[in-house]
Amino acid sequence: MHAYCRSGEEMQPPRWQDRALAAITETLWPTRCAGCGSVGELLCPECASRLPWIEQRSACPCCGAPYGSDVCTECHGDWPLATTICAMSFEGAAARIVRIYKDQHETRLARLIAAAIATAVDEAGCCLLPTGEVRLDLAAIDAICFMPSTPSALRRRGFDPMELVAKHLSNQLDLPLADVLAKDDVSDQRGLGREARWQNLAGSVSSVEDVSGMRLLLADDVVTTGASLAAAAQALHARGAQSVSACAFARVW
């Protein structure tokens, strides 16, 4: 195993000072549901029951879009990764979870997002491709890597959203974590069409380590056109990756 790959870090139990601070914080700023805003839990049972899960046996095995298992209108089979597994459609509570996590610094949602991805990955592992192979065999994955924040986003937020998610996902899937990607600042992707997004991100992601021969599972939060994943996969293949599959919390379609 390469030196830069590490097992997921175990979460240590908080000290009594941390528990006291947490109690005070909860009193002043109570936990609210990311779906509806009600006080009490990060995700209330009602919102949890309405999450827009993607049924993996019906999803496109290439881009992860719902209902694309036979004919996909989103990628037409032209996709730069071995497979892409997305847990949910980017709508409703799923979309609010992403926004609250990234923009309101509710970092406790990282574990929930990772658990949703792990659930989808596990389900996809039971789905067969037309070739008779499983869609994703975790036994054939060497490490998890993640789509990093750009320098400006890291300064703005003060944390890397996908790094936190990937650490939890590493623990949940029992796979090493490989922190190997870097992403340059680019123009805002919002408002850009598919082709413009791909051109905007071309060459913006690089692998800072040699990943020769490795079979990697790339984690991201939201898949839109696949431009970010394509840039990352290209960078990893350029540094020797044998294969790159992807997993994400949500899929825009």
XYZ file of N, CA, C and O in Angstrom, residues 24 45 69 90 92 127 137 147 158 169 183 226 238:
52
model
N -23.999 23.151 26.130
C -24.253 24.596 26.096
C -24.621 25.043 24.687
O -25.568 25.801 24.476
N -37.578 11.927 11.405
C -38.101 10.707 10.766
C -38.962 10.970 9.545
O -38.896 10.226 8.560
N -31.032 2.324 -16.518
C -30.395 1.002 -16.583
C -30.431 0.410 -17.986
O -29.508 -0.305 -18.394
N -31.001 14.943 -6.631
C -30.732 16.241 -6.009
C -32.015 17.066 -5.992
O -32.268 17.902 -6.851
N -35.503 18.228 -3.029
C -36.096 18.165 -1.706
C -35.090 18.188 -0.577
O -34.154 18.987 -0.550
N -26.047 -5.474 -7.850
C -26.632 -5.317 -9.181
C -25.689 -5.868 -10.238
O -24.490 -5.562 -10.227
N -17.523 -4.002 -7.256
C -17.029 -5.003 -6.321
C -16.047 -4.306 -5.375
O -14.929 -3.963 -5.765
N -13.152 14.281 -4.200
C -13.054 15.518 -4.954
C -12.780 16.655 -3.969
O -13.624 16.977 -3.135
N -13.569 27.141 5.395
C -12.734 26.761 6.526
C -12.607 25.266 6.705
O -11.954 24.804 7.634
N -16.679 7.728 5.188
C -16.927 6.665 4.212
C -15.828 5.610 4.259
O -16.099 4.412 4.126
N -7.428 20.602 -6.648
C -8.309 21.256 -7.614
C -8.016 22.745 -7.650
O -8.016 23.409 -6.612
N -21.082 15.737 -14.793
C -19.972 14.800 -14.736
C -18.643 15.424 -15.104
O -17.618 14.728 -15.163
N -3.892 9.620 -15.633
C -2.613 10.162 -16.086
C -1.476 9.815 -15.133
O -0.316 9.731 -15.540
